[in-house]
Amino acid sequence: MSCEFCNSPGGAVLWQNDLCRVVRVDEPDYPGFVRVILKRHAREMGDLAREEREALMAVVFAVEAAVRETMQPDKMNLASLGNMTPHVHWHVVPRFSDDRHFPNPIWAAPQRASGPSQGEREQRAAGLSAAIAARMK
Amino acid sequence: MSCEFCNSPGGAVLWQNDLCRVVRVDEPDYPGFVRVILKRHAREMGDLAREEREALMAVVFAVEAAVRETMQPDKMNLASLGNMTPHVHWHVVPRFSDDRHFPNPIWAAPQRASGPSQGEREQRAAGLSAAIAARMK
């Protein structure tokens, strides 16, 4: 069985502990988009024991807070889908009213080209690793 | 300020407590799709106090378990987006390999018409209310 998230980090690692890693998602339209990936292989959140599930969600919400603080988005989006890679992971996505798909989900048809603030957002995203580490102390 | 989830239940209510309600989503392609909607108005999960956030997620994961048990899907999807209705709510969606968008998110371009098992899935979804109530005891 080949699993992408068992076989590779899935992106540049911004932070990690024994339970999970936080990686930068390489999506030029979405600076600040990160994923929280469980280290061990499990298919569904419902397959996790309660303690493990709560520990993972504590990381997800700490990361959400760090992304929100760093990126100053109009809305935060959180999702655990895994239809293509059925290994527990969370998408944490800062959304802006002028981003490529707003107000639709990032997986929907694009509404427009990314706005002119993209460069400034990339600069902000450079601070994510430190902001996440600060939240994890 | 007009908020859809402050002004209406957002679907047929399957279960509720003081914190949130679970409603059936009226999406013919997705029998078993439910939403968990926070009763009070809050924009982001990050705006909730820790206790409230943990209580809401306990409901979300209990509902996920009830949907999984009832619908027997190939994958469960969870998402908190709220770009159009910025009032905290969770989409809990049972996914099947022959559903309209699989393996893409339900918000992406359709891949096909819904498969022939749709009727059987609607029958299973009729048991959701009881399955959720059983999990909440």
mmCIF file of C-alpha atoms in Angstrom:
data_model
loop_
_atom_site.group_PDB
_atom_site.id
_atom_site.type_symbol
_atom_site.label_atom_id
_atom_site.label_comp_id
_atom_site.label_asym_id
_atom_site.label_seq_id
_atom_site.Cartn_x
_atom_site.Cartn_y
_atom_site.Cartn_z
ATOM 1 C CA MET A 1 0.000 0.000 0.000
ATOM 2 C CA SER A 2 1.461 3.307 -1.069
ATOM 3 C CA CYS A 3 0.361 6.347 0.955
ATOM 4 C CA GLU A 4 1.652 9.783 -0.003
ATOM 5 C CA PHE A 5 1.654 11.077 3.588
ATOM 6 C CA CYS A 6 3.351 7.943 4.939
ATOM 7 C CA ASN A 7 6.033 8.152 2.250
ATOM 8 C CA SER A 8 6.732 11.890 2.131
ATOM 9 C CA PRO A 9 6.330 14.950 4.378
ATOM 10 C CA GLY A 10 3.741 16.455 1.997
ATOM 11 C CA GLY A 11 5.355 19.916 1.985
ATOM 12 C CA ALA A 12 7.971 22.024 3.752
ATOM 13 C CA VAL A 13 7.678 21.255 7.470
ATOM 14 C CA LEU A 14 6.933 24.365 9.567
ATOM 15 C CA TRP A 15 6.527 22.592 12.916
ATOM 16 C CA GLN A 16 6.162 19.042 14.233
ATOM 17 C CA ASN A 17 5.819 16.908 17.311
ATOM 18 C CA ASP A 18 5.416 13.149 17.848
ATOM 19 C CA LEU A 19 1.754 13.250 16.811
ATOM 20 C CA CYS A 20 1.702 15.374 13.670
ATOM 21 C CA ARG A 21 3.482 17.808 11.381
ATOM 22 C CA VAL A 22 2.428 21.170 9.977
ATOM 23 C CA VAL A 23 3.482 21.723 6.373
ATOM 24 C CA ARG A 24 3.310 24.633 3.970
ATOM 25 C CA VAL A 25 1.049 23.883 0.985
ATOM 26 C CA ASP A 26 2.546 24.793 -2.367
ATOM 27 C CA GLU A 27 -0.447 26.627 -3.869
ATOM 28 C CA PRO A 28 0.599 29.957 -5.404
ATOM 29 C CA ASP A 29 -2.962 31.316 -5.139
ATOM 30 C CA TYR A 30 -3.066 30.593 -1.398
ATOM 31 C CA PRO A 31 -0.098 31.915 0.584
ATOM 32 C CA GLY A 32 -0.547 30.910 4.219
ATOM 33 C CA PHE A 33 -2.347 27.645 3.341
ATOM 34 C CA VAL A 34 -0.977 24.886 5.610
ATOM 35 C CA ARG A 35 -1.797 21.260 6.348
ATOM 36 C CA VAL A 36 -1.725 19.459 9.664
ATOM 37 C CA ILE A 37 -0.848 15.825 8.928
ATOM 38 C CA LEU A 38 -1.123 13.000 11.464
ATOM 39 C CA LYS A 39 2.191 11.129 11.530
ATOM 40 C CA ARG A 40 0.817 7.616 11.912
ATOM 41 C CA HIS A 41 -1.449 6.230 9.240
ATOM 42 C CA ALA A 42 -5.158 6.435 10.064
ATOM 43 C CA ARG A 43 -7.972 6.799 7.588
ATOM 44 C CA GLU A 44 -10.648 8.729 9.464
ATOM 45 C CA MET A 45 -10.805 11.084 12.449
ATOM 46 C CA GLY A 46 -13.262 8.532 13.828
ATOM 47 C CA ASP A 47 -10.482 5.927 13.878
ATOM 48 C CA LEU A 48 -8.516 7.944 16.441
ATOM 49 C CA ALA A 49 -8.820 7.360 20.175
ATOM 50 C CA ARG A 50 -10.399 10.284 21.995
ATOM 51 C CA GLU A 51 -7.108 11.512 23.503
ATOM 52 C CA GLU A 52 -5.338 11.402 20.143
ATOM 53 C CA ARG A 53 -8.232 13.143 18.416
ATOM 54 C CA GLU A 54 -8.312 15.902 21.031
ATOM 55 C CA ALA A 55 -4.547 16.383 20.869
ATOM 56 C CA LEU A 56 -4.681 16.648 17.074
ATOM 57 C CA MET A 57 -7.543 19.153 17.162
ATOM 58 C CA ALA A 58 -5.681 21.244 19.737
ATOM 59 C CA VAL A 59 -2.847 21.520 17.191
ATOM 60 C CA VAL A 60 -5.297 22.285 14.351
ATOM 61 C CA PHE A 61 -6.897 25.123 16.319
ATOM 62 C CA ALA A 62 -3.531 26.499 17.479
ATOM 63 C CA VAL A 63 -2.399 26.497 13.850
ATOM 64 C CA GLU A 64 -5.662 28.139 12.805
ATOM 65 C CA ALA A 65 -4.994 30.896 15.357
ATOM 66 C CA ALA A 66 -1.406 31.361 14.146
ATOM 67 C CA VAL A 67 -2.511 31.543 10.506
ATOM 68 C CA ARG A 68 -5.281 34.001 11.329
ATOM 69 C CA GLU A 69 -2.955 36.237 13.330
ATOM 70 C CA THR A 70 -0.237 36.127 10.664
ATOM 71 C CA MET A 71 -2.343 36.378 7.514
ATOM 72 C CA GLN A 72 -5.262 38.567 8.725
ATOM 73 C CA PRO A 73 -7.744 36.839 6.394
ATOM 74 C CA ASP A 74 -11.410 37.658 5.832
ATOM 75 C CA LYS A 75 -12.326 34.073 6.787
ATOM 76 C CA MET A 76 -10.632 30.883 7.928
ATOM 77 C CA ASN A 77 -11.491 27.558 6.281
ATOM 78 C CA LEU A 78 -10.848 24.150 7.884
ATOM 79 C CA ALA A 79 -11.376 20.804 6.201
ATOM 80 C CA SER A 80 -10.530 17.133 6.617
ATOM 81 C CA LEU A 81 -11.441 15.369 3.367
ATOM 82 C CA GLY A 82 -8.872 12.762 2.275
ATOM 83 C CA ASN A 83 -10.756 11.274 -0.657
ATOM 84 C CA MET A 84 -7.558 11.145 -2.705
ATOM 85 C CA THR A 85 -5.127 10.601 0.176
ATOM 86 C CA PRO A 86 -7.032 8.732 2.900
ATOM 87 C CA HIS A 87 -4.527 9.531 5.647
ATOM 88 C CA VAL A 88 -5.831 11.931 8.315
ATOM 89 C CA HIS A 89 -4.894 15.535 7.533
ATOM 90 C CA TRP A 90 -6.448 18.974 7.941
ATOM 91 C CA HIS A 91 -6.418 21.823 5.454
ATOM 92 C CA VAL A 92 -6.116 25.215 7.193
ATOM 93 C CA VAL A 93 -6.734 27.959 4.636
ATOM 94 C CA PRO A 94 -6.814 31.739 5.089
ATOM 95 C CA ARG A 95 -9.377 33.201 2.700
ATOM 96 C CA PHE A 96 -9.615 36.712 1.308
ATOM 97 C CA SER A 97 -12.549 38.354 -0.431
ATOM 98 C CA ASP A 98 -10.375 38.899 -3.533
ATOM 99 C CA ASP A 99 -8.804 35.422 -3.616
ATOM 100 C CA ARG A 100 -9.189 33.150 -6.617
ATOM 101 C CA HIS A 101 -12.350 31.336 -5.458
ATOM 102 C CA PHE A 102 -14.000 33.515 -2.777
ATOM 103 C CA PRO A 103 -16.700 33.100 -1.545
ATOM 104 C CA ASN A 104 -16.656 29.563 -2.908
ATOM 105 C CA PRO A 105 -14.495 26.779 -1.469
ATOM 106 C CA ILE A 106 -10.977 26.659 -2.918
ATOM 107 C CA TRP A 107 -11.917 23.434 -4.721
ATOM 108 C CA ALA A 108 -14.728 25.072 -6.714
ATOM 109 C CA ALA A 109 -14.456 26.784 -10.088
ATOM 110 C CA PRO A 110 -12.248 29.900 -9.932
ATOM 111 C CA GLN A 111 -14.008 33.257 -9.842
ATOM 112 C CA ARG A 112 -11.097 35.490 -10.874
ATOM 113 C CA ALA A 113 -7.314 35.765 -10.983
ATOM 114 C CA SER A 114 -5.631 36.283 -7.620
ATOM 115 C CA GLY A 115 -5.699 39.933 -6.522
ATOM 116 C CA PRO A 116 -2.778 42.389 -6.322
ATOM 117 C CA SER A 117 -2.188 41.760 -2.590
ATOM 118 C CA GLN A 118 -0.695 38.355 -3.315
ATOM 119 C CA GLY A 119 2.913 39.544 -2.912
ATOM 120 C CA GLU A 120 2.179 41.140 0.451
ATOM 121 C CA ARG A 121 0.473 37.934 1.587
ATOM 122 C CA GLU A 122 3.480 35.856 0.606
ATOM 123 C CA GLN A 123 5.608 38.108 2.779
ATOM 124 C CA ARG A 124 3.259 37.667 5.706
ATOM 125 C CA ALA A 125 3.281 33.876 5.205
ATOM 126 C CA ALA A 126 7.046 33.887 5.779
ATOM 127 C CA GLY A 127 6.244 34.566 9.444
ATOM 128 C CA LEU A 128 4.084 31.463 9.863
ATOM 129 C CA SER A 129 6.688 29.092 11.190
ATOM 130 C CA ALA A 130 7.551 31.440 14.080
ATOM 131 C CA ALA A 131 3.885 32.214 14.778
ATOM 132 C CA ILE A 132 3.031 28.505 14.979
ATOM 133 C CA ALA A 133 6.005 27.761 17.233
ATOM 134 C CA ALA A 134 4.956 30.612 19.550
ATOM 135 C CA ARG A 135 1.427 29.144 19.862
ATOM 136 C CA MET A 136 2.798 25.694 20.696
ATOM 137 C CA LYS A 137 4.853 26.791 23.713
ATOM 138 C CA MET B 1 -27.162 42.273 10.069
ATOM 139 C CA SER B 2 -28.961 39.345 8.513
ATOM 140 C CA CYS B 3 -27.492 35.904 9.234
ATOM 141 C CA GLU B 4 -29.117 32.844 7.697
ATOM 142 C CA PHE B 5 -28.227 30.560 10.626
ATOM 143 C CA CYS B 6 -29.392 33.090 13.224
ATOM 144 C CA ASN B 7 -32.688 33.576 11.397
ATOM 145 C CA SER B 8 -33.540 30.008 10.371
ATOM 146 C CA PRO B 9 -32.689 26.447 11.438
ATOM 147 C CA GLY B 10 -30.874 25.792 8.133
ATOM 148 C CA GLY B 11 -32.563 22.423 7.564
ATOM 149 C CA ALA B 12 -34.721 19.790 9.244
ATOM 150 C CA VAL B 13 -33.437 19.463 12.809
ATOM 151 C CA LEU B 14 -32.283 15.900 13.640
ATOM 152 C CA TRP B 15 -30.941 16.641 17.118
ATOM 153 C CA GLN B 16 -30.105 19.656 19.278
ATOM 154 C CA ASN B 17 -28.895 20.802 22.639
ATOM 155 C CA ASP B 18 -28.206 24.248 24.136
ATOM 156 C CA LEU B 19 -24.966 24.607 22.188
ATOM 157 C CA CYS B 20 -25.815 23.497 18.656
ATOM 158 C CA ARG B 21 -28.227 21.780 16.316
ATOM 159 C CA VAL B 22 -27.715 19.017 13.759
ATOM 160 C CA VAL B 23 -29.700 19.499 10.559
ATOM 161 C CA ARG B 24 -30.270 17.438 7.446
ATOM 162 C CA VAL B 25 -28.843 19.111 4.339
ATOM 163 C CA ASP B 26 -31.207 19.166 1.384
ATOM 164 C CA GLU B 27 -28.771 17.965 -1.314
ATOM 165 C CA PRO B 28 -30.321 15.201 -3.429
ATOM 166 C CA ASP B 29 -26.871 13.965 -4.510
ATOM 167 C CA TYR B 30 -25.764 13.550 -0.892
ATOM 168 C CA PRO B 31 -28.150 11.604 1.335
ATOM 169 C CA GLY B 32 -26.730 11.510 4.855
ATOM 170 C CA PHE B 33 -25.087 14.964 4.519
ATOM 171 C CA VAL B 34 -25.715 16.870 7.778
ATOM 172 C CA ARG B 35 -24.585 20.159 9.283
ATOM 173 C CA VAL B 36 -23.728 20.908 12.888
ATOM 174 C CA ILE B 37 -24.609 24.557 13.506
ATOM 175 C CA LEU B 38 -23.573 26.528 16.587
ATOM 176 C CA LYS B 39 -26.674 28.154 18.057
ATOM 177 C CA ARG B 40 -25.122 31.453 19.092
ATOM 178 C CA HIS B 41 -23.576 33.665 16.443
ATOM 179 C CA ALA B 42 -19.786 33.371 16.160
ATOM 180 C CA ARG B 43 -17.746 33.865 13.036
ATOM 181 C CA GLU B 44 -14.747 31.575 13.493
ATOM 182 C CA MET B 45 -13.907 28.465 15.520
ATOM 183 C CA GLY B 46 -11.067 30.594 16.883
ATOM 184 C CA ASP B 47 -13.636 32.963 18.411
ATOM 185 C CA LEU B 48 -14.934 30.205 20.707
ATOM 186 C CA ALA B 49 -13.641 29.691 24.223
ATOM 187 C CA ARG B 50 -11.757 26.425 24.630
ATOM 188 C CA GLU B 51 -14.573 24.683 26.525
ATOM 189 C CA GLU B 52 -17.159 25.695 23.937
ATOM 190 C CA ARG B 53 -14.904 24.648 21.075
ATOM 191 C CA GLU B 54 -14.243 21.250 22.648
ATOM 192 C CA ALA B 55 -17.934 20.683 23.346
ATOM 193 C CA LEU B 56 -18.821 21.545 19.749
ATOM 194 C CA MET B 57 -16.136 19.243 18.347
ATOM 195 C CA ALA B 58 -17.334 16.413 20.590
ATOM 196 C CA VAL B 59 -20.741 16.786 18.911
ATOM 197 C CA VAL B 60 -19.168 16.982 15.436
ATOM 198 C CA PHE B 61 -17.221 13.751 16.001
ATOM 199 C CA ALA B 62 -20.206 11.964 17.545
ATOM 200 C CA VAL B 63 -22.249 12.987 14.508
ATOM 201 C CA GLU B 64 -19.446 11.847 12.206
ATOM 202 C CA ALA B 65 -19.523 8.437 13.932
ATOM 203 C CA ALA B 66 -23.321 8.206 13.622
ATOM 204 C CA VAL B 67 -23.221 9.146 9.925
ATOM 205 C CA ARG B 68 -20.443 6.667 9.238
ATOM 206 C CA GLU B 69 -22.240 3.853 11.036
ATOM 207 C CA THR B 70 -25.547 4.624 9.327
ATOM 208 C CA MET B 71 -24.354 5.386 5.809
ATOM 209 C CA GLN B 72 -21.312 3.072 5.530
ATOM 210 C CA PRO B 73 -19.463 5.491 3.233
ATOM 211 C CA ASP B 74 -16.107 5.012 1.516
ATOM 212 C CA LYS B 75 -14.824 8.205 3.200
ATOM 213 C CA MET B 76 -16.030 10.859 5.615
ATOM 214 C CA ASN B 77 -15.509 14.550 4.853
ATOM 215 C CA LEU B 78 -15.572 17.312 7.493
ATOM 216 C CA ALA B 79 -15.375 21.028 6.782
ATOM 217 C CA SER B 80 -15.934 24.374 8.450
ATOM 218 C CA LEU B 81 -15.849 27.045 5.742
ATOM 219 C CA GLY B 82 -18.495 29.755 6.180
ATOM 220 C CA ASN B 83 -17.390 32.119 3.421
ATOM 221 C CA MET B 84 -21.001 32.699 2.415
ATOM 222 C CA THR B 85 -22.574 32.275 5.855
ATOM 223 C CA PRO B 86 -19.953 33.351 8.400
ATOM 224 C CA HIS B 87 -21.678 31.689 11.361
ATOM 225 C CA VAL B 88 -19.815 28.667 12.769
ATOM 226 C CA HIS B 89 -21.074 25.408 11.243
ATOM 227 C CA TRP B 90 -19.598 22.056 10.204
ATOM 228 C CA HIS B 91 -20.389 20.061 7.090
ATOM 229 C CA VAL B 92 -20.369 16.308 7.779
ATOM 230 C CA VAL B 93 -20.550 14.455 4.466
ATOM 231 C CA PRO B 94 -20.508 10.717 3.759
ATOM 232 C CA ARG B 95 -18.706 10.127 0.470
ATOM 233 C CA PHE B 96 -18.992 7.184 -1.906
ATOM 234 C CA SER B 97 -16.687 6.232 -4.751
ATOM 235 C CA ASP B 98 -19.602 6.522 -7.196
ATOM 236 C CA ASP B 99 -20.995 9.817 -5.851
ATOM 237 C CA ARG B 100 -21.329 12.879 -8.046
ATOM 238 C CA HIS B 101 -17.908 14.398 -7.270
ATOM 239 C CA PHE B 102 -15.711 11.608 -5.877
ATOM 240 C CA PRO B 103 -12.749 11.757 -5.335
ATOM 241 C CA ASN B 104 -13.014 15.538 -5.532
ATOM 242 C CA PRO B 105 -14.610 17.695 -2.831
ATOM 243 C CA ILE B 106 -18.379 18.076 -3.204
ATOM 244 C CA TRP B 107 -17.833 21.737 -4.166
ATOM 245 C CA ALA B 108 -15.700 20.862 -7.211
ATOM 246 C CA ALA B 109 -16.922 20.209 -10.751
ATOM 247 C CA PRO B 110 -19.133 17.087 -10.945
ATOM 248 C CA GLN B 111 -17.528 13.926 -12.308
ATOM 249 C CA ARG B 112 -20.692 11.989 -13.135
ATOM 250 C CA ALA B 113 -24.388 11.597 -12.316
ATOM 251 C CA SER B 114 -25.145 10.043 -8.943
ATOM 252 C CA GLY B 115 -24.945 6.241 -9.023
ATOM 253 C CA PRO B 116 -27.807 3.718 -8.788
ATOM 254 C CA SER B 117 -27.372 3.205 -5.026
ATOM 255 C CA GLN B 118 -28.858 6.610 -4.307
ATOM 256 C CA GLY B 119 -32.268 5.205 -3.328
ATOM 257 C CA GLU B 120 -30.757 2.735 -0.899
ATOM 258 C CA ARG B 121 -28.684 5.533 0.635
ATOM 259 C CA GLU B 122 -31.754 7.678 1.120
ATOM 260 C CA GLN B 123 -33.331 4.802 3.019
ATOM 261 C CA ARG B 124 -30.275 4.469 5.236
ATOM 262 C CA ALA B 125 -30.279 8.240 5.880
ATOM 263 C CA ALA B 126 -33.759 7.907 7.401
ATOM 264 C CA GLY B 127 -32.061 6.228 10.362
ATOM 265 C CA LEU B 128 -29.745 9.142 11.085
ATOM 266 C CA SER B 129 -31.807 10.909 13.683
ATOM 267 C CA ALA B 130 -31.980 7.799 15.876
ATOM 268 C CA ALA B 131 -28.281 7.013 15.338
ATOM 269 C CA ILE B 132 -27.263 10.530 16.385
ATOM 270 C CA ALA B 133 -29.516 10.455 19.445
ATOM 271 C CA ALA B 134 -27.996 7.098 20.473
ATOM 272 C CA ARG B 135 -24.475 8.548 20.268
ATOM 273 C CA MET B 136 -25.430 11.548 22.414
ATOM 274 C CA LYS B 137 -26.663 9.532 25.374
#
